[in-house]
Amino acid sequence: MSNWTSLWYVWLLLLTLFLLLLCGVTASCIKFCRRKKRFPAETFSRHPYDLPVIAIDSESTAHSTVT
């Protein structure tokens, strides 16, 4: 069986994974703290939007070009 200290690439991989995990946790904590300190934004009433609807029957030229 090989000695664990001679497998430097395993330690390098573990160190890289640990640093990525640490950076992710740190970024999440910073994001959470910034969101918590932010003042609540004013809520504006939303206006309904009109969406145009185009009816296409089966005998129209638009329908025949699509299919």
PDB file of N, CA, C and O in Angstrom:
ATOM      1  N   MET A   1       0.849  -1.179   0.000  1.00  0.00           N
ATOM      2  CA  MET A   1       0.000   0.000   0.000  1.00  0.00           C
ATOM      3  C   MET A   1       0.895   1.243   0.000  1.00  0.00           C
ATOM      4  O   MET A   1       1.903   1.285   0.677  1.00  0.00           O
ATOM      5  N   SER A   2       0.516   2.255  -0.770  1.00  0.00           N
ATOM      6  CA  SER A   2       1.349   3.447  -0.894  1.00  0.00           C
ATOM      7  C   SER A   2       1.146   4.388   0.290  1.00  0.00           C
ATOM      8  O   SER A   2       0.122   4.376   0.968  1.00  0.00           O
ATOM      9  N   ASN A   3       2.143   5.178   0.512  1.00  0.00           N
ATOM     10  CA  ASN A   3       2.124   6.128   1.614  1.00  0.00           C
ATOM     11  C   ASN A   3       1.287   7.353   1.212  1.00  0.00           C
ATOM     12  O   ASN A   3       1.434   7.892   0.122  1.00  0.00           O
ATOM     13  N   TRP A   4       0.386   7.827   2.093  1.00  0.00           N
ATOM     14  CA  TRP A   4      -0.507   8.953   1.779  1.00  0.00           C
ATOM     15  C   TRP A   4       0.253  10.253   1.598  1.00  0.00           C
ATOM     16  O   TRP A   4      -0.172  11.124   0.863  1.00  0.00           O
ATOM     17  N   THR A   5       1.384  10.405   2.254  1.00  0.00           N
ATOM     18  CA  THR A   5       2.130  11.665   2.111  1.00  0.00           C
ATOM     19  C   THR A   5       2.818  11.762   0.759  1.00  0.00           C
ATOM     20  O   THR A   5       3.109  12.863   0.300  1.00  0.00           O
ATOM     21  N   SER A   6       3.073  10.647   0.107  1.00  0.00           N
ATOM     22  CA  SER A   6       3.717  10.700  -1.210  1.00  0.00           C
ATOM     23  C   SER A   6       2.722  10.975  -2.328  1.00  0.00           C
ATOM     24  O   SER A   6       3.120  11.286  -3.443  1.00  0.00           O
ATOM     25  N   LEU A   7       1.437  10.860  -2.041  1.00  0.00           N
ATOM     26  CA  LEU A   7       0.411  11.141  -3.054  1.00  0.00           C
ATOM     27  C   LEU A   7       0.052  12.624  -3.006  1.00  0.00           C
ATOM     28  O   LEU A   7      -1.005  13.031  -2.543  1.00  0.00           O
ATOM     29  N   TRP A   8       0.953  13.469  -3.518  1.00  0.00           N
ATOM     30  CA  TRP A   8       0.776  14.918  -3.416  1.00  0.00           C
ATOM     31  C   TRP A   8      -0.428  15.397  -4.224  1.00  0.00           C
ATOM     32  O   TRP A   8      -1.072  16.378  -3.865  1.00  0.00           O
ATOM     33  N   TYR A   9      -0.764  14.715  -5.290  1.00  0.00           N
ATOM     34  CA  TYR A   9      -1.873  15.161  -6.136  1.00  0.00           C
ATOM     35  C   TYR A   9      -3.217  14.953  -5.443  1.00  0.00           C
ATOM     36  O   TYR A   9      -4.161  15.690  -5.678  1.00  0.00           O
ATOM     37  N   VAL A  10      -3.304  13.968  -4.553  1.00  0.00           N
ATOM     38  CA  VAL A  10      -4.538  13.774  -3.786  1.00  0.00           C
ATOM     39  C   VAL A  10      -4.715  14.932  -2.818  1.00  0.00           C
ATOM     40  O   VAL A  10      -5.812  15.483  -2.675  1.00  0.00           O
ATOM     41  N   TRP A  11      -3.618  15.328  -2.160  1.00  0.00           N
ATOM     42  CA  TRP A  11      -3.704  16.463  -1.234  1.00  0.00           C
ATOM     43  C   TRP A  11      -4.008  17.753  -1.981  1.00  0.00           C
ATOM     44  O   TRP A  11      -4.756  18.604  -1.488  1.00  0.00           O
ATOM     45  N   LEU A  12      -3.465  17.906  -3.170  1.00  0.00           N
ATOM     46  CA  LEU A  12      -3.749  19.096  -3.974  1.00  0.00           C
ATOM     47  C   LEU A  12      -5.213  19.143  -4.377  1.00  0.00           C
ATOM     48  O   LEU A  12      -5.861  20.193  -4.324  1.00  0.00           O
ATOM     49  N   LEU A  13      -5.766  18.007  -4.755  1.00  0.00           N
ATOM     50  CA  LEU A  13      -7.179  17.934  -5.118  1.00  0.00           C
ATOM     51  C   LEU A  13      -8.070  18.229  -3.915  1.00  0.00           C
ATOM     52  O   LEU A  13      -9.040  18.989  -4.018  1.00  0.00           O
ATOM     53  N   LEU A  14      -7.740  17.664  -2.770  1.00  0.00           N
ATOM     54  CA  LEU A  14      -8.523  17.932  -1.555  1.00  0.00           C
ATOM     55  C   LEU A  14      -8.444  19.390  -1.145  1.00  0.00           C
ATOM     56  O   LEU A  14      -9.445  19.985  -0.728  1.00  0.00           O
ATOM     57  N   LEU A  15      -7.267  19.990  -1.251  1.00  0.00           N
ATOM     58  CA  LEU A  15      -7.105  21.405  -0.912  1.00  0.00           C
ATOM     59  C   LEU A  15      -7.905  22.287  -1.863  1.00  0.00           C
ATOM     60  O   LEU A  15      -8.563  23.239  -1.435  1.00  0.00           O
ATOM     61  N   THR A  16      -7.912  21.941  -3.162  1.00  0.00           N
ATOM     62  CA  THR A  16      -8.681  22.712  -4.142  1.00  0.00           C
ATOM     63  C   THR A  16     -10.174  22.621  -3.852  1.00  0.00           C
ATOM     64  O   THR A  16     -10.886  23.640  -3.882  1.00  0.00           O
ATOM     65  N   LEU A  17     -10.657  21.425  -3.567  1.00  0.00           N
ATOM     66  CA  LEU A  17     -12.074  21.263  -3.247  1.00  0.00           C
ATOM     67  C   LEU A  17     -12.448  22.013  -1.975  1.00  0.00           C
ATOM     68  O   LEU A  17     -13.514  22.634  -1.896  1.00  0.00           O
ATOM     69  N   PHE A  18     -11.572  21.980  -0.970  1.00  0.00           N
ATOM     70  CA  PHE A  18     -11.841  22.697   0.268  1.00  0.00           C
ATOM     71  C   PHE A  18     -11.895  24.201   0.032  1.00  0.00           C
ATOM     72  O   PHE A  18     -12.774  24.891   0.570  1.00  0.00           O
ATOM     73  N   LEU A  19     -10.970  24.722  -0.774  1.00  0.00           N
ATOM     74  CA  LEU A  19     -10.965  26.161  -1.049  1.00  0.00           C
ATOM     75  C   LEU A  19     -12.195  26.588  -1.850  1.00  0.00           C
ATOM     76  O   LEU A  19     -12.763  27.659  -1.601  1.00  0.00           O
ATOM     77  N   LEU A  20     -12.628  25.765  -2.799  1.00  0.00           N
ATOM     78  CA  LEU A  20     -13.854  26.081  -3.541  1.00  0.00           C
ATOM     79  C   LEU A  20     -15.074  26.082  -2.629  1.00  0.00           C
ATOM     80  O   LEU A  20     -15.944  26.951  -2.734  1.00  0.00           O
ATOM     81  N   LEU A  21     -15.134  25.119  -1.734  1.00  0.00           N
ATOM     82  CA  LEU A  21     -16.233  25.065  -0.781  1.00  0.00           C
ATOM     83  C   LEU A  21     -16.213  26.271   0.150  1.00  0.00           C
ATOM     84  O   LEU A  21     -17.254  26.880   0.423  1.00  0.00           O
ATOM     85  N   LEU A  22     -15.039  26.649   0.598  1.00  0.00           N
ATOM     86  CA  LEU A  22     -14.908  27.805   1.484  1.00  0.00           C
ATOM     87  C   LEU A  22     -15.307  29.092   0.770  1.00  0.00           C
ATOM     88  O   LEU A  22     -16.001  29.941   1.347  1.00  0.00           O
ATOM     89  N   CYS A  23     -14.916  29.239  -0.494  1.00  0.00           N
ATOM     90  CA  CYS A  23     -15.301  30.432  -1.256  1.00  0.00           C
ATOM     91  C   CYS A  23     -16.813  30.480  -1.474  1.00  0.00           C
ATOM     92  O   CYS A  23     -17.420  31.554  -1.400  1.00  0.00           O
ATOM     93  N   GLY A  24     -17.430  29.343  -1.718  1.00  0.00           N
ATOM     94  CA  GLY A  24     -18.875  29.303  -1.908  1.00  0.00           C
ATOM     95  C   GLY A  24     -19.633  29.673  -0.651  1.00  0.00           C
ATOM     96  O   GLY A  24     -20.611  30.429  -0.694  1.00  0.00           O
ATOM     97  N   VAL A  25     -19.180  29.164   0.485  1.00  0.00           N
ATOM     98  CA  VAL A  25     -19.838  29.484   1.753  1.00  0.00           C
ATOM     99  C   VAL A  25     -19.652  30.962   2.079  1.00  0.00           C
ATOM    100  O   VAL A  25     -20.590  31.637   2.518  1.00  0.00           O
ATOM    101  N   THR A  26     -18.459  31.487   1.842  1.00  0.00           N
ATOM    102  CA  THR A  26     -18.199  32.907   2.107  1.00  0.00           C
ATOM    103  C   THR A  26     -19.061  33.795   1.221  1.00  0.00           C
ATOM    104  O   THR A  26     -19.644  34.780   1.690  1.00  0.00           O
ATOM    105  N   ALA A  27     -19.167  33.468  -0.057  1.00  0.00           N
ATOM    106  CA  ALA A  27     -19.984  34.267  -0.975  1.00  0.00           C
ATOM    107  C   ALA A  27     -21.456  34.213  -0.577  1.00  0.00           C
ATOM    108  O   ALA A  27     -22.163  35.224  -0.648  1.00  0.00           O
ATOM    109  N   SER A  28     -21.927  33.051  -0.140  1.00  0.00           N
ATOM    110  CA  SER A  28     -23.318  32.939   0.288  1.00  0.00           C
ATOM    111  C   SER A  28     -23.575  33.773   1.539  1.00  0.00           C
ATOM    112  O   SER A  28     -24.619  34.413   1.659  1.00  0.00           O
ATOM    113  N   CYS A  29     -22.647  33.761   2.467  1.00  0.00           N
ATOM    114  CA  CYS A  29     -22.809  34.565   3.690  1.00  0.00           C
ATOM    115  C   CYS A  29     -22.815  36.052   3.380  1.00  0.00           C
ATOM    116  O   CYS A  29     -23.622  36.800   3.929  1.00  0.00           O
ATOM    117  N   ILE A  30     -21.931  36.485   2.491  1.00  0.00           N
ATOM    118  CA  ILE A  30     -21.887  37.904   2.126  1.00  0.00           C
ATOM    119  C   ILE A  30     -23.177  38.308   1.426  1.00  0.00           C
ATOM    120  O   ILE A  30     -23.747  39.367   1.711  1.00  0.00           O
ATOM    121  N   LYS A  31     -23.669  37.468   0.533  1.00  0.00           N
ATOM    122  CA  LYS A  31     -24.918  37.764  -0.176  1.00  0.00           C
ATOM    123  C   LYS A  31     -26.087  37.836   0.802  1.00  0.00           C
ATOM    124  O   LYS A  31     -26.952  38.707   0.697  1.00  0.00           O
ATOM    125  N   PHE A  32     -26.124  36.913   1.770  1.00  0.00           N
ATOM    126  CA  PHE A  32     -27.202  36.906   2.743  1.00  0.00           C
ATOM    127  C   PHE A  32     -27.150  38.146   3.631  1.00  0.00           C
ATOM    128  O   PHE A  32     -28.181  38.754   3.919  1.00  0.00           O
ATOM    129  N   CYS A  33     -25.957  38.538   4.055  1.00  0.00           N
ATOM    130  CA  CYS A  33     -25.828  39.722   4.911  1.00  0.00           C
ATOM    131  C   CYS A  33     -26.200  40.996   4.171  1.00  0.00           C
ATOM    132  O   CYS A  33     -26.817  41.888   4.744  1.00  0.00           O
ATOM    133  N   ARG A  34     -25.830  41.097   2.902  1.00  0.00           N
ATOM    134  CA  ARG A  34     -26.197  42.290   2.134  1.00  0.00           C
ATOM    135  C   ARG A  34     -27.692  42.372   1.932  1.00  0.00           C
ATOM    136  O   ARG A  34     -28.274  43.441   1.961  1.00  0.00           O
ATOM    137  N   ARG A  35     -28.341  41.233   1.704  1.00  0.00           N
ATOM    138  CA  ARG A  35     -29.790  41.228   1.508  1.00  0.00           C
ATOM    139  C   ARG A  35     -30.501  41.608   2.800  1.00  0.00           C
ATOM    140  O   ARG A  35     -31.525  42.265   2.787  1.00  0.00           O
ATOM    141  N   LYS A  36     -29.957  41.190   3.932  1.00  0.00           N
ATOM    142  CA  LYS A  36     -30.592  41.457   5.214  1.00  0.00           C
ATOM    143  C   LYS A  36     -30.495  42.930   5.586  1.00  0.00           C
ATOM    144  O   LYS A  36     -31.410  43.490   6.172  1.00  0.00           O
ATOM    145  N   LYS A  37     -29.389  43.594   5.235  1.00  0.00           N
ATOM    146  CA  LYS A  37     -29.185  44.996   5.598  1.00  0.00           C
ATOM    147  C   LYS A  37     -29.886  45.969   4.665  1.00  0.00           C
ATOM    148  O   LYS A  37     -30.028  47.130   4.981  1.00  0.00           O
ATOM    149  N   ARG A  38     -30.318  45.497   3.499  1.00  0.00           N
ATOM    150  CA  ARG A  38     -30.950  46.372   2.520  1.00  0.00           C
ATOM    151  C   ARG A  38     -32.319  46.820   3.013  1.00  0.00           C
ATOM    152  O   ARG A  38     -33.064  46.052   3.601  1.00  0.00           O
ATOM    153  N   PHE A  39     -32.648  48.070   2.764  1.00  0.00           N
ATOM    154  CA  PHE A  39     -33.941  48.596   3.158  1.00  0.00           C
ATOM    155  C   PHE A  39     -35.025  48.038   2.244  1.00  0.00           C
ATOM    156  O   PHE A  39     -34.785  47.815   1.058  1.00  0.00           O
ATOM    157  N   PRO A  40     -36.223  47.836   2.769  1.00  0.00           N
ATOM    158  CA  PRO A  40     -37.296  47.314   1.905  1.00  0.00           C
ATOM    159  C   PRO A  40     -37.662  48.326   0.827  1.00  0.00           C
ATOM    160  O   PRO A  40     -37.794  49.514   1.094  1.00  0.00           O
ATOM    161  N   ALA A  41     -37.807  47.858  -0.366  1.00  0.00           N
ATOM    162  CA  ALA A  41     -38.142  48.724  -1.494  1.00  0.00           C
ATOM    163  C   ALA A  41     -39.632  49.034  -1.480  1.00  0.00           C
ATOM    164  O   ALA A  41     -40.446  48.271  -0.976  1.00  0.00           O
ATOM    165  N   GLU A  42     -39.958  50.183  -2.060  1.00  0.00           N
ATOM    166  CA  GLU A  42     -41.364  50.559  -2.141  1.00  0.00           C
ATOM    167  C   GLU A  42     -42.066  49.647  -3.137  1.00  0.00           C
ATOM    168  O   GLU A  42     -41.532  49.336  -4.190  1.00  0.00           O
ATOM    169  N   THR A  43     -43.257  49.284  -2.791  1.00  0.00           N
ATOM    170  CA  THR A  43     -44.021  48.438  -3.698  1.00  0.00           C
ATOM    171  C   THR A  43     -44.948  49.317  -4.519  1.00  0.00           C
ATOM    172  O   THR A  43     -45.698  50.126  -3.987  1.00  0.00           O
ATOM    173  N   PHE A  44     -44.853  49.188  -5.808  1.00  0.00           N
ATOM    174  CA  PHE A  44     -45.700  49.947  -6.714  1.00  0.00           C
ATOM    175  C   PHE A  44     -46.787  49.025  -7.240  1.00  0.00           C
ATOM    176  O   PHE A  44     -46.555  47.843  -7.469  1.00  0.00           O
ATOM    177  N   SER A  45     -47.959  49.616  -7.452  1.00  0.00           N
ATOM    178  CA  SER A  45     -49.039  48.808  -7.999  1.00  0.00           C
ATOM    179  C   SER A  45     -48.760  48.529  -9.469  1.00  0.00           C
ATOM    180  O   SER A  45     -48.371  49.415 -10.217  1.00  0.00           O
ATOM    181  N   ARG A  46     -48.935  47.304  -9.862  1.00  0.00           N
ATOM    182  CA  ARG A  46     -48.680  46.935 -11.246  1.00  0.00           C
ATOM    183  C   ARG A  46     -49.905  47.241 -12.097  1.00  0.00           C
ATOM    184  O   ARG A  46     -51.025  47.003 -11.699  1.00  0.00           O
ATOM    185  N   HIS A  47     -49.630  47.752 -13.275  1.00  0.00           N
ATOM    186  CA  HIS A  47     -50.704  48.027 -14.216  1.00  0.00           C
ATOM    187  C   HIS A  47     -50.862  46.827 -15.135  1.00  0.00           C
ATOM    188  O   HIS A  47     -49.876  46.268 -15.605  1.00  0.00           O
ATOM    189  N   PRO A  48     -52.092  46.444 -15.401  1.00  0.00           N
ATOM    190  CA  PRO A  48     -52.267  45.301 -16.314  1.00  0.00           C
ATOM    191  C   PRO A  48     -51.850  45.689 -17.732  1.00  0.00           C
ATOM    192  O   PRO A  48     -52.051  46.806 -18.177  1.00  0.00           O
ATOM    193  N   TYR A  49     -51.239  44.759 -18.394  1.00  0.00           N
ATOM    194  CA  TYR A  49     -50.794  44.986 -19.762  1.00  0.00           C
ATOM    195  C   TYR A  49     -51.763  44.325 -20.735  1.00  0.00           C
ATOM    196  O   TYR A  49     -52.273  43.245 -20.473  1.00  0.00           O
ATOM    197  N   ASP A  50     -51.971  44.983 -21.856  1.00  0.00           N
ATOM    198  CA  ASP A  50     -52.816  44.423 -22.905  1.00  0.00           C
ATOM    199  C   ASP A  50     -51.941  43.599 -23.841  1.00  0.00           C
ATOM    200  O   ASP A  50     -50.948  44.094 -24.377  1.00  0.00           O
ATOM    201  N   LEU A  51     -52.292  42.352 -24.018  1.00  0.00           N
ATOM    202  CA  LEU A  51     -51.565  41.479 -24.924  1.00  0.00           C
ATOM    203  C   LEU A  51     -52.422  41.228 -26.154  1.00  0.00           C
ATOM    204  O   LEU A  51     -53.539  40.739 -26.041  1.00  0.00           O
ATOM    205  N   PRO A  52     -51.904  41.569 -27.328  1.00  0.00           N
ATOM    206  CA  PRO A  52     -52.687  41.316 -28.535  1.00  0.00           C
ATOM    207  C   PRO A  52     -52.713  39.818 -28.837  1.00  0.00           C
ATOM    208  O   PRO A  52     -51.718  39.128 -28.728  1.00  0.00           O
ATOM    209  N   VAL A  53     -53.874  39.344 -29.223  1.00  0.00           N
ATOM    210  CA  VAL A  53     -54.050  37.942 -29.573  1.00  0.00           C
ATOM    211  C   VAL A  53     -54.432  37.879 -31.040  1.00  0.00           C
ATOM    212  O   VAL A  53     -55.363  38.553 -31.479  1.00  0.00           O
ATOM    213  N   ILE A  54     -53.709  37.087 -31.794  1.00  0.00           N
ATOM    214  CA  ILE A  54     -53.980  36.949 -33.216  1.00  0.00           C
ATOM    215  C   ILE A  54     -54.568  35.568 -33.448  1.00  0.00           C
ATOM    216  O   ILE A  54     -53.927  34.558 -33.168  1.00  0.00           O
ATOM    217  N   ALA A  55     -55.782  35.542 -33.957  1.00  0.00           N
ATOM    218  CA  ALA A  55     -56.444  34.268 -34.228  1.00  0.00           C
ATOM    219  C   ALA A  55     -56.096  33.827 -35.636  1.00  0.00           C
ATOM    220  O   ALA A  55     -56.178  34.602 -36.582  1.00  0.00           O
ATOM    221  N   ILE A  56     -55.688  32.574 -35.763  1.00  0.00           N
ATOM    222  CA  ILE A  56     -55.345  32.031 -37.075  1.00  0.00           C
ATOM    223  C   ILE A  56     -56.209  30.801 -37.308  1.00  0.00           C
ATOM    224  O   ILE A  56     -56.177  29.854 -36.528  1.00  0.00           O
ATOM    225  N   ASP A  57     -56.989  30.867 -38.368  1.00  0.00           N
ATOM    226  CA  ASP A  57     -57.803  29.692 -38.685  1.00  0.00           C
ATOM    227  C   ASP A  57     -56.999  28.740 -39.571  1.00  0.00           C
ATOM    228  O   ASP A  57     -55.925  29.066 -40.052  1.00  0.00           O
ATOM    229  N   SER A  58     -57.522  27.577 -39.776  1.00  0.00           N
ATOM    230  CA  SER A  58     -56.763  26.543 -40.484  1.00  0.00           C
ATOM    231  C   SER A  58     -56.645  26.803 -41.986  1.00  0.00           C
ATOM    232  O   SER A  58     -55.830  26.179 -42.647  1.00  0.00           O
ATOM    233  N   GLU A  59     -57.416  27.733 -42.527  1.00  0.00           N
ATOM    234  CA  GLU A  59     -57.380  27.975 -43.954  1.00  0.00           C
ATOM    235  C   GLU A  59     -56.644  29.256 -44.315  1.00  0.00           C
ATOM    236  O   GLU A  59     -56.632  29.656 -45.469  1.00  0.00           O
ATOM    237  N   SER A  60     -56.032  29.915 -43.338  1.00  0.00           N
ATOM    238  CA  SER A  60     -55.351  31.167 -43.640  1.00  0.00           C
ATOM    239  C   SER A  60     -53.971  30.902 -44.239  1.00  0.00           C
ATOM    240  O   SER A  60     -53.406  29.823 -44.095  1.00  0.00           O
ATOM    241  N   THR A  61     -53.406  31.914 -44.915  1.00  0.00           N
ATOM    242  CA  THR A  61     -52.107  31.746 -45.541  1.00  0.00           C
ATOM    243  C   THR A  61     -51.001  31.684 -44.489  1.00  0.00           C
ATOM    244  O   THR A  61     -49.980  31.039 -44.698  1.00  0.00           O
ATOM    245  N   ALA A  62     -51.195  32.360 -43.364  1.00  0.00           N
ATOM    246  CA  ALA A  62     -50.192  32.313 -42.307  1.00  0.00           C
ATOM    247  C   ALA A  62     -50.075  30.916 -41.754  1.00  0.00           C
ATOM    248  O   ALA A  62     -48.975  30.443 -41.456  1.00  0.00           O
ATOM    249  N   HIS A  63     -51.178  30.240 -41.618  1.00  0.00           N
ATOM    250  CA  HIS A  63     -51.152  28.877 -41.080  1.00  0.00           C
ATOM    251  C   HIS A  63     -50.487  27.916 -42.064  1.00  0.00           C
ATOM    252  O   HIS A  63     -49.742  27.032 -41.672  1.00  0.00           O
ATOM    253  N   SER A  64     -50.719  28.102 -43.318  1.00  0.00           N
ATOM    254  CA  SER A  64     -50.130  27.188 -44.309  1.00  0.00           C
ATOM    255  C   SER A  64     -48.621  27.399 -44.430  1.00  0.00           C
ATOM    256  O   SER A  64     -47.894  26.461 -44.732  1.00  0.00           O
ATOM    257  N   THR A  65     -48.144  28.625 -44.186  1.00  0.00           N
ATOM    258  CA  THR A  65     -46.698  28.836 -44.253  1.00  0.00           C
ATOM    259  C   THR A  65     -46.002  28.317 -43.009  1.00  0.00           C
ATOM    260  O   THR A  65     -44.845  27.912 -43.077  1.00  0.00           O
ATOM    261  N   VAL A  66     -46.678  28.297 -41.891  1.00  0.00           N
ATOM    262  CA  VAL A  66     -46.069  27.780 -40.650  1.00  0.00           C
ATOM    263  C   VAL A  66     -45.975  26.264 -40.700  1.00  0.00           C
ATOM    264  O   VAL A  66     -44.966  25.670 -40.341  1.00  0.00           O
ATOM    265  N   THR A  67     -47.017  25.627 -41.172  1.00  0.00           N
ATOM    266  CA  THR A  67     -47.022  24.149 -41.207  1.00  0.00           C
ATOM    267  C   THR A  67     -46.492  23.691 -42.522  1.00  0.00           C
ATOM    268  O   THR A  67     -45.489  23.374 -42.832  1.00  0.00           O
TER     269      THR A  67
END
